[in-house]
mmCIF file of C-alpha atoms in Angstrom:
data_model
loop_
_atom_site.group_PDB
_atom_site.id
_atom_site.type_symbol
_atom_site.label_atom_id
_atom_site.label_comp_id
_atom_site.label_asym_id
_atom_site.label_seq_id
_atom_site.Cartn_x
_atom_site.Cartn_y
_atom_site.Cartn_z
ATOM 1 C CA MET L 1 97.251 289.521 105.556
ATOM 2 C CA SER L 2 95.648 288.802 102.617
ATOM 3 C CA ARG L 3 94.838 284.965 101.599
ATOM 4 C CA VAL L 4 95.158 283.251 98.530
ATOM 5 C CA GLN L 5 91.916 281.175 97.529
ATOM 6 C CA GLY L 6 92.868 278.136 95.761
ATOM 7 C CA HIS L 7 91.277 277.156 92.837
ATOM 8 C CA GLN L 8 88.433 273.466 93.176
ATOM 9 C CA ARG L 9 88.092 271.826 89.744
ATOM 10 C CA GLY L 10 84.940 269.899 89.054
ATOM 11 C CA PHE L 11 84.255 267.331 87.010
ATOM 12 C CA THR L 12 83.948 267.514 83.467
ATOM 13 C CA LEU L 13 80.736 266.827 81.417
ATOM 14 C CA ILE L 14 83.282 263.665 79.777
ATOM 15 C CA GLU L 15 84.583 262.750 83.056
ATOM 16 C CA LEU L 16 81.334 262.280 84.426
ATOM 17 C CA LEU L 17 80.144 260.303 81.282
ATOM 18 C CA VAL L 18 83.133 258.129 81.658
ATOM 19 C CA VAL L 19 82.409 257.342 85.245
ATOM 20 C CA ILE L 20 78.656 256.667 84.463
ATOM 21 C CA ALA L 21 80.757 254.292 81.408
ATOM 22 C CA ILE L 22 82.634 252.230 84.234
ATOM 23 C CA ILE L 23 80.045 252.173 86.337
ATOM 24 C CA ALA L 24 77.590 250.342 83.636
ATOM 25 C CA ILE L 25 80.233 248.338 82.928
ATOM 26 C CA LEU L 26 81.061 246.710 86.095
ATOM 27 C CA ILE L 27 77.295 246.321 86.797
ATOM 28 C CA ALA L 28 77.049 244.303 83.292
ATOM 29 C CA LEU L 29 79.848 241.740 84.528
ATOM 30 C CA LEU L 30 78.775 241.664 87.715
ATOM 31 C CA LEU L 31 75.000 241.096 87.239
ATOM 32 C CA PRO L 32 75.171 237.396 85.664
ATOM 33 C CA ALA L 33 77.714 236.670 88.852
ATOM 34 C CA VAL L 34 75.044 237.774 90.926
ATOM 35 C CA GLN L 35 71.944 235.895 89.048
ATOM 36 C CA GLN L 36 74.189 232.788 89.119
ATOM 37 C CA ALA L 37 74.523 233.130 92.412
ATOM 38 C CA ARG L 38 70.741 233.511 93.293
ATOM 39 C CA GLU L 39 69.791 230.540 90.896
ATOM 40 C CA ALA L 40 72.714 228.039 92.976
ATOM 41 C CA ALA L 41 70.823 229.217 96.042
ATOM 42 C CA ARG L 42 67.540 228.288 94.845
ATOM 43 C CA ARG L 43 68.615 224.748 93.395
ATOM 44 C CA THR L 44 70.178 224.178 96.841
ATOM 45 C CA GLN L 45 67.147 225.071 98.418
ATOM 46 C CA CYS L 46 65.045 222.908 95.556
ATOM 47 C CA ARG L 47 67.519 219.839 96.478
ATOM 48 C CA ASN L 48 66.836 220.516 100.047
ATOM 49 C CA ASN L 49 63.442 220.221 99.548
ATOM 50 C CA LEU L 50 63.388 217.355 97.365
ATOM 51 C CA LYS L 51 65.530 215.666 100.232
ATOM 52 C CA GLN L 52 63.076 216.530 103.193
ATOM 53 C CA ILE L 53 60.352 215.259 100.894
ATOM 54 C CA GLY L 54 62.264 211.882 100.483
ATOM 55 C CA LEU L 55 62.974 211.765 104.275
ATOM 56 C CA ALA L 56 59.247 212.001 105.319
ATOM 57 C CA LEU L 57 58.753 209.283 102.711
ATOM 58 C CA HIS L 58 61.085 207.094 104.322
ATOM 59 C CA ASN L 59 59.740 207.928 107.908
ATOM 60 C CA TYR L 60 55.785 207.123 106.331
ATOM 61 C CA LEU L 61 57.794 204.045 105.808
ATOM 62 C CA ASP L 62 59.163 203.177 108.862
ATOM 63 C CA THR L 63 55.720 203.344 110.114
ATOM 64 C CA HIS L 64 53.835 201.668 108.114
ATOM 65 C CA ARG L 65 56.069 199.466 106.545
ATOM 66 C CA VAL L 66 55.099 200.189 102.760
ATOM 67 C CA PHE L 67 55.385 203.599 101.017
ATOM 68 C CA PRO L 68 52.399 206.004 100.835
ATOM 69 C CA PRO L 69 50.110 205.468 97.751
ATOM 70 C CA ALA L 70 49.652 207.684 94.496
ATOM 71 C CA TYR L 71 46.382 208.110 95.595
ATOM 72 C CA VAL L 72 43.823 206.350 97.541
ATOM 73 C CA ASP L 73 40.723 204.914 95.668
ATOM 74 C CA LEU L 74 37.616 205.869 98.223
ATOM 75 C CA ARG L 75 35.504 203.386 96.620
ATOM 76 C CA GLY L 76 37.617 200.557 98.093
ATOM 77 C CA ASN L 77 36.293 201.988 101.065
ATOM 78 C CA SER L 78 34.777 199.831 103.719
ATOM 79 C CA GLY L 79 33.218 202.456 105.100
ATOM 80 C CA SER L 80 30.388 205.339 103.979
ATOM 81 C CA LEU L 81 33.021 206.870 101.610
ATOM 82 C CA ALA L 82 32.681 204.295 99.442
ATOM 83 C CA THR L 83 29.785 205.144 98.503
ATOM 84 C CA LEU L 84 30.201 208.867 97.282
ATOM 85 C CA ALA L 85 30.493 210.196 93.906
ATOM 86 C CA ASP L 86 34.038 209.861 92.361
ATOM 87 C CA ASN L 87 33.819 213.684 91.634
ATOM 88 C CA HIS L 88 34.493 213.685 95.237
ATOM 89 C CA GLY L 89 38.367 213.352 94.344
ATOM 90 C CA HIS L 90 40.840 211.445 96.297
ATOM 91 C CA TRP L 91 43.488 211.708 98.547
ATOM 92 C CA SER L 92 46.652 211.783 97.067
ATOM 93 C CA TRP L 93 50.361 211.075 98.454
ATOM 94 C CA SER L 94 51.521 214.175 99.267
ATOM 95 C CA VAL L 95 48.779 214.735 102.039
ATOM 96 C CA PHE L 96 49.929 211.110 103.692
ATOM 97 C CA ILE L 97 53.511 212.460 104.398
ATOM 98 C CA LEU L 98 51.737 215.556 106.257
ATOM 99 C CA PRO L 99 52.894 214.574 109.786
ATOM 100 C CA PHE L 100 56.486 213.969 108.800
ATOM 101 C CA VAL L 101 57.314 217.277 107.409
ATOM 102 C CA ASP L 102 55.894 218.826 110.365
ATOM 103 C CA GLN L 103 52.387 219.540 109.117
ATOM 104 C CA THR L 104 50.626 217.434 111.778
ATOM 105 C CA PRO L 105 48.064 220.324 112.640
ATOM 106 C CA LEU L 106 46.961 220.342 108.516
ATOM 107 C CA TYR L 107 46.792 216.972 108.448
ATOM 108 C CA THR L 108 44.185 217.051 111.335
ATOM 109 C CA ARG L 109 42.186 219.242 109.589
ATOM 110 C CA LEU L 110 42.099 217.769 106.202
ATOM 111 C CA ASN L 111 41.251 214.458 107.994
ATOM 112 C CA PRO L 112 41.653 212.084 105.232
ATOM 113 C CA GLY L 113 40.740 209.373 107.005
ATOM 114 C CA ASN L 114 37.127 210.139 107.637
ATOM 115 C CA GLN L 115 36.394 212.882 104.609
ATOM 116 C CA THR L 116 36.573 213.304 100.931
ATOM 117 C CA PRO L 117 38.483 216.035 99.387
ATOM 118 C CA THR L 118 35.355 217.301 98.672
ATOM 119 C CA GLN L 119 34.088 217.647 102.039
ATOM 120 C CA ALA L 120 37.175 219.143 103.136
ATOM 121 C CA ALA L 121 36.809 222.073 100.491
ATOM 122 C CA SER L 122 33.511 222.534 102.159
ATOM 123 C CA SER L 123 34.131 222.200 105.230
ATOM 124 C CA GLN L 124 38.210 222.941 105.852
ATOM 125 C CA LEU L 125 38.886 224.842 102.182
ATOM 126 C CA SER L 126 41.847 227.247 103.904
ATOM 127 C CA ALA L 127 43.318 223.866 104.813
ATOM 128 C CA LEU L 128 42.935 222.535 101.529
ATOM 129 C CA GLN L 129 44.406 225.095 100.077
ATOM 130 C CA THR L 130 47.286 225.816 102.080
ATOM 131 C CA THR L 131 50.405 226.366 99.873
ATOM 132 C CA LEU L 132 53.336 224.919 101.368
ATOM 133 C CA PRO L 133 57.086 226.240 100.214
ATOM 134 C CA ALA L 134 58.651 222.980 100.431
ATOM 135 C CA PHE L 135 56.885 221.652 98.084
ATOM 136 C CA LYS L 136 57.648 224.820 95.507
ATOM 137 C CA CYS L 137 60.711 225.005 93.669
ATOM 138 C CA PRO L 138 62.109 228.371 94.376
ATOM 139 C CA SER L 139 63.130 229.019 90.916
ATOM 140 C CA ASP L 140 59.128 228.078 89.500
ATOM 141 C CA THR L 141 57.749 231.155 89.795
ATOM 142 C CA GLY L 142 54.395 229.989 88.235
ATOM 143 C CA PRO L 143 51.029 230.409 90.589
ATOM 144 C CA LEU L 144 50.974 229.458 93.838
ATOM 145 C CA MET L 145 47.070 227.716 93.444
ATOM 146 C CA HIS L 146 45.648 226.267 90.549
ATOM 147 C CA ASN L 147 43.203 228.215 88.194
ATOM 148 C CA PRO L 148 39.537 226.729 88.503
ATOM 149 C CA ALA L 149 39.157 228.800 85.200
ATOM 150 C CA ASP L 150 42.001 227.053 83.172
ATOM 151 C CA SER L 151 42.768 223.672 85.399
ATOM 152 C CA ALA L 152 39.850 222.256 86.128
ATOM 153 C CA GLY L 153 41.360 218.765 86.235
ATOM 154 C CA PHE L 154 43.670 220.509 88.955
ATOM 155 C CA CYS L 155 40.965 221.541 91.015
ATOM 156 C CA ILE L 156 37.985 219.605 93.428
ATOM 157 C CA ILE L 157 34.387 220.360 93.385
ATOM 158 C CA ASP L 158 33.340 221.217 96.690
ATOM 159 C CA GLN L 159 29.972 220.018 98.008
ATOM 160 C CA GLY L 160 27.779 223.127 96.583
ATOM 161 C CA GLY L 161 29.183 222.259 93.149
ATOM 162 C CA THR L 162 31.935 225.229 93.080
ATOM 163 C CA GLU L 163 35.530 224.405 91.575
ATOM 164 C CA ARG L 164 37.961 225.057 94.272
ATOM 165 C CA GLY L 165 41.645 225.108 92.902
ATOM 166 C CA LEU L 166 44.412 222.756 94.794
ATOM 167 C CA PRO L 167 48.010 223.846 95.705
ATOM 168 C CA VAL L 168 50.911 223.855 93.079
ATOM 169 C CA THR L 169 53.796 221.817 93.743
ATOM 170 C CA ASN L 170 56.738 221.895 91.920
ATOM 171 C CA TYR L 171 57.295 217.618 92.836
ATOM 172 C CA VAL L 172 55.442 214.675 91.287
ATOM 173 C CA ALA L 173 55.365 210.635 92.321
ATOM 174 C CA SER L 174 57.330 208.821 89.447
ATOM 175 C CA GLY L 175 53.827 207.148 87.763
ATOM 176 C CA ASN L 176 55.461 204.769 84.524
ATOM 177 C CA THR L 177 57.677 204.733 81.793
ATOM 178 C CA LYS L 178 54.895 205.475 79.104
ATOM 179 C CA GLN L 179 51.577 207.124 80.036
ATOM 180 C CA VAL L 180 50.796 207.738 83.489
ATOM 181 C CA ARG L 181 48.286 204.803 84.758
ATOM 182 C CA GLN L 182 46.252 203.762 87.705
ATOM 183 C CA PHE L 183 47.067 200.314 87.963
ATOM 184 C CA ARG L 184 50.191 198.363 88.274
ATOM 185 C CA ALA L 185 52.157 196.596 84.976
ATOM 186 C CA THR L 186 52.003 193.100 83.956
ATOM 187 C CA ASN L 187 55.137 192.800 82.582
ATOM 188 C CA PRO L 188 57.828 195.284 84.863
ATOM 189 C CA SER L 189 59.183 195.860 81.827
ATOM 190 C CA ASP L 190 56.644 197.087 79.628
ATOM 191 C CA GLY L 191 54.323 200.476 80.765
ATOM 192 C CA THR L 192 51.870 199.988 78.452
ATOM 193 C CA THR L 193 50.468 196.873 80.548
ATOM 194 C CA GLY L 194 50.243 199.475 83.404
ATOM 195 C CA SER L 195 52.575 201.542 86.461
ATOM 196 C CA THR L 196 55.941 200.484 86.393
ATOM 197 C CA GLY L 197 57.235 203.101 88.832
ATOM 198 C CA MET L 198 56.381 203.578 92.807
ATOM 199 C CA PHE L 199 53.107 205.177 92.412
ATOM 200 C CA TYR L 200 49.916 203.793 90.886
ATOM 201 C CA ARG L 201 46.404 203.829 92.324
ATOM 202 C CA ASP L 202 46.567 202.057 96.297
ATOM 203 C CA SER L 203 50.200 201.091 95.389
ATOM 204 C CA ARG L 204 51.465 201.073 98.958
ATOM 205 C CA LEU L 205 54.939 199.264 98.187
ATOM 206 C CA SER L 206 57.451 197.639 100.128
ATOM 207 C CA MET L 207 61.073 198.637 99.787
ATOM 208 C CA ALA L 208 61.282 194.810 98.988
ATOM 209 C CA GLU L 209 59.443 195.112 96.095
ATOM 210 C CA LEU L 210 62.159 197.577 94.719
ATOM 211 C CA THR L 211 64.258 194.407 93.335
ATOM 212 C CA ASP L 212 66.297 196.704 90.866
ATOM 213 C CA GLY L 213 67.487 198.644 93.955
ATOM 214 C CA SER L 214 66.773 201.561 96.158
ATOM 215 C CA SER L 215 69.888 203.586 94.834
ATOM 216 C CA ASN L 216 68.642 202.992 91.361
ATOM 217 C CA THR L 217 64.487 203.426 91.701
ATOM 218 C CA ILE L 218 63.682 207.275 91.105
ATOM 219 C CA LEU L 219 60.369 208.165 94.296
ATOM 220 C CA VAL L 220 59.853 211.593 93.419
ATOM 221 C CA GLY L 221 60.986 214.401 90.701
ATOM 222 C CA GLU L 222 60.338 218.156 89.093
ATOM 223 C CA ARG L 223 58.130 219.061 87.065
ATOM 224 C CA ALA L 224 57.868 222.970 86.107
ATOM 225 C CA HIS L 225 54.871 224.727 85.668
ATOM 226 C CA THR L 226 55.217 226.893 82.750
ATOM 227 C CA ARG L 227 58.082 226.335 80.029
ATOM 228 C CA GLY L 228 58.968 227.964 76.739
ATOM 229 C CA GLY L 229 55.808 229.919 76.824
ATOM 230 C CA PHE L 230 53.586 226.844 77.316
ATOM 231 C CA GLN L 231 51.818 225.980 80.639
ATOM 232 C CA GLN L 232 52.306 222.174 80.888
ATOM 233 C CA LYS L 233 51.600 222.951 84.647
ATOM 234 C CA ALA L 234 52.932 221.289 87.672
ATOM 235 C CA GLY L 235 51.127 219.088 90.124
ATOM 236 C CA THR L 236 49.015 219.285 92.806
ATOM 237 C CA LEU L 237 49.177 219.160 96.476
ATOM 238 C CA TYR L 238 46.869 217.032 99.115
ATOM 239 C CA ALA L 239 44.601 215.626 96.134
ATOM 240 C CA VAL L 240 43.906 214.290 92.636
ATOM 241 C CA ARG L 241 40.529 214.672 90.504
ATOM 242 C CA ASP L 242 38.171 211.313 90.084
ATOM 243 C CA ARG L 243 39.571 207.743 89.738
ATOM 244 C CA ASP L 244 39.873 205.978 86.340
ATOM 245 C CA LEU L 245 43.662 208.178 85.233
ATOM 246 C CA GLN L 246 45.020 207.251 82.433
ATOM 247 C CA GLY L 247 46.855 210.504 80.981
ATOM 248 C CA PRO L 248 46.436 214.048 79.235
ATOM 249 C CA GLU L 249 44.638 214.259 76.448
ATOM 250 C CA HIS L 250 47.010 216.325 73.465
ATOM 251 C CA GLN L 251 48.185 219.505 74.155
ATOM 252 C CA ASN L 252 47.132 221.083 70.759
ATOM 253 C CA HIS L 253 47.908 224.975 71.291
ATOM 254 C CA ALA L 254 50.566 227.380 73.318
ATOM 255 C CA SER L 255 47.309 229.167 74.530
ATOM 256 C CA THR L 256 44.698 226.639 74.880
ATOM 257 C CA PRO L 257 46.188 223.415 76.054
ATOM 258 C CA ARG L 258 43.400 220.817 76.438
ATOM 259 C CA TYR L 259 43.897 218.270 79.474
ATOM 260 C CA TYR L 260 42.329 214.814 80.567
ATOM 261 C CA ASP L 261 40.256 215.895 83.019
ATOM 262 C CA GLN L 262 41.166 212.742 85.043
ATOM 263 C CA GLY L 263 44.674 213.797 86.463
ATOM 264 C CA LEU L 264 46.274 211.218 87.755
ATOM 265 C CA HIS L 265 49.188 213.226 85.817
ATOM 266 C CA THR L 266 48.463 215.915 88.075
ATOM 267 C CA ILE L 267 50.137 214.151 91.202
ATOM 268 C CA ALA L 268 52.574 211.535 89.035
ATOM 269 C CA ALA L 269 54.967 211.514 85.998
ATOM 270 C CA SER L 270 55.847 209.784 83.233
ATOM 271 C CA CYS L 271 59.294 209.773 81.753
ATOM 272 C CA HIS L 272 58.503 208.845 78.544
ATOM 273 C CA TRP L 273 59.138 212.135 76.773
ATOM 274 C CA GLY L 274 62.224 212.322 78.840
ATOM 275 C CA ILE L 275 63.078 215.359 80.824
ATOM 276 C CA ASN L 276 62.428 219.070 80.260
ATOM 277 C CA ALA L 277 60.872 217.492 76.870
ATOM 278 C CA VAL L 278 60.140 220.831 74.373
ATOM 279 C CA LEU L 279 56.498 221.554 73.904
ATOM 280 C CA THR L 280 55.242 222.772 70.609
ATOM 281 C CA THR L 281 52.285 223.250 69.386
ATOM 282 C CA SER L 282 51.533 220.181 67.299
ATOM 283 C CA ALA L 283 48.043 218.922 67.748
ATOM 284 C CA SER L 284 50.024 215.308 68.459
ATOM 285 C CA ASN L 285 51.859 216.509 71.506
ATOM 286 C CA ASP L 286 51.115 215.067 75.066
ATOM 287 C CA ARG L 287 54.360 215.916 77.179
ATOM 288 C CA THR L 288 52.656 217.378 79.969
ATOM 289 C CA PRO L 289 52.990 215.092 82.440
ATOM 290 C CA SER L 290 56.853 215.031 82.103
ATOM 291 C CA TYR L 291 59.188 215.399 84.459
ATOM 292 C CA SER L 292 60.737 219.304 83.793
ATOM 293 C CA SER L 293 62.409 222.496 86.039
ATOM 294 C CA LEU L 294 63.387 225.601 85.238
ATOM 295 C CA HIS L 295 67.172 224.468 85.868
ATOM 296 C CA THR L 296 69.908 224.167 82.995
ATOM 297 C CA GLY L 297 70.422 221.295 81.917
ATOM 298 C CA GLY L 298 68.281 218.827 83.413
ATOM 299 C CA SER L 299 65.826 218.265 87.154
ATOM 300 C CA HIS L 300 66.022 217.115 90.128
ATOM 301 C CA PHE L 301 64.663 214.075 91.780
ATOM 302 C CA VAL L 302 65.081 212.008 94.983
ATOM 303 C CA MET L 303 65.994 208.351 94.541
ATOM 304 C CA ALA L 304 64.438 205.529 96.842
ATOM 305 C CA ASP L 305 67.437 205.354 99.445
ATOM 306 C CA GLY L 306 66.760 209.242 100.220
ATOM 307 C CA ALA L 307 69.847 210.582 97.522
ATOM 308 C CA VAL L 308 69.211 213.522 95.827
ATOM 309 C CA ARG L 309 70.302 213.343 91.906
ATOM 310 C CA PHE L 310 70.608 215.722 89.527
ATOM 311 C CA ILE L 311 69.819 213.889 86.353
ATOM 312 C CA SER L 312 71.029 215.330 82.897
ATOM 313 C CA GLU L 313 67.591 215.973 80.477
ATOM 314 C CA ASN L 314 70.322 214.000 77.866
ATOM 315 C CA ILE L 315 69.986 211.016 79.715
ATOM 316 C CA SER L 316 69.250 208.233 77.849
ATOM 317 C CA ASN L 317 65.626 207.520 76.772
ATOM 318 C CA ASP L 318 63.654 205.644 74.430
ATOM 319 C CA GLN L 319 60.105 205.857 73.776
ATOM 320 C CA SER L 320 59.800 202.434 72.648
ATOM 321 C CA ASN L 321 57.209 200.226 74.952
ATOM 322 C CA ALA L 322 60.275 198.478 76.168
ATOM 323 C CA THR L 323 61.869 199.619 79.122
ATOM 324 C CA ASP L 324 65.407 199.524 77.509
ATOM 325 C CA SER L 325 67.357 202.798 78.410
ATOM 326 C CA THR L 326 68.765 204.472 81.671
ATOM 327 C CA LEU L 327 65.957 206.754 82.474
ATOM 328 C CA GLU L 328 63.147 204.293 82.001
ATOM 329 C CA ARG L 329 65.030 202.020 84.103
ATOM 330 C CA LEU L 330 65.787 204.378 86.946
ATOM 331 C CA VAL L 331 61.997 204.717 87.124
ATOM 332 C CA SER L 332 61.044 200.921 86.931
ATOM 333 C CA ILE L 333 61.196 199.128 90.573
ATOM 334 C CA SER L 334 61.551 195.633 88.910
ATOM 335 C CA ASP L 335 62.590 195.593 84.926
ATOM 336 C CA GLY L 336 66.097 193.671 86.027
ATOM 337 C CA GLY L 337 68.209 195.820 83.756
ATOM 338 C CA VAL L 338 71.503 197.235 84.573
ATOM 339 C CA VAL L 339 71.629 201.192 85.158
ATOM 340 C CA GLY L 340 75.214 202.544 84.385
ATOM 341 C CA GLU L 341 76.317 205.522 85.977
ATOM 342 C CA PHE L 342 73.855 208.325 85.385
#
């Protein structure tokens, strides 16, 4: 018996091209949704990071009755550390909360009560250069370590005279409404008289000193490493270089930014330029110590009550000396101004 052989028809070239086009269209439609979902996850992680930092600061407060200082001036130490050169650096607020973010072994190795950052850079370099994901915003793909070649003010000199880069953090303390300052403001409503915010040299503020209210006071906010092709540089973990710190020099060009080498701005921020300030090649541009992020529309902040808020880059902010805008009042701890919705 003979069998009838069926003819199997294959894809024509036109049909194949149509299928490929449909797949391409689907990918084009789905890719933005996938990217948005990923960014949403990164934003959630960033919020969680700041939530943990806020919790650690409160645990430090519960233990010591004060918040940690922006940095400890070792020259005020009554022991042998007081006689060391200023360029040994100084331990900053992030090192003091290590025991409260499950990093007690690292804190013990750094031993901030008995050695300077310079000594740690010589005897415990691997500890001093430990990167911590909890202090990095996952949306920021910048470096994990500051490079001594272009970030001298973001490094520590070891006892042999070698520059050692410090780990990068995207979270910086609340410093001032004007340029960051190393001492407390004599006028809490004028950032030119000193720091109106939570953190400055040897600050150690109690909750009672936040007379504007804990829900209206910023503790820590974000700073991106690079925005719009400009390296404004994120903060440093564990330590700050040098003592007399008043702010950066001008950033005079996109490819050759200049920084004030003594960098309180590497651990604290000013709100003078607002949030997500646009950097330019202007020779008078000193916006590097601002708050910023790679999130669209604003940045995350943890408040003194532990709440994490996403604050719009369009929030009211005034560059005059007086503390008279919403963002300035959120930075200042005792200006007495009324904070509305934000």
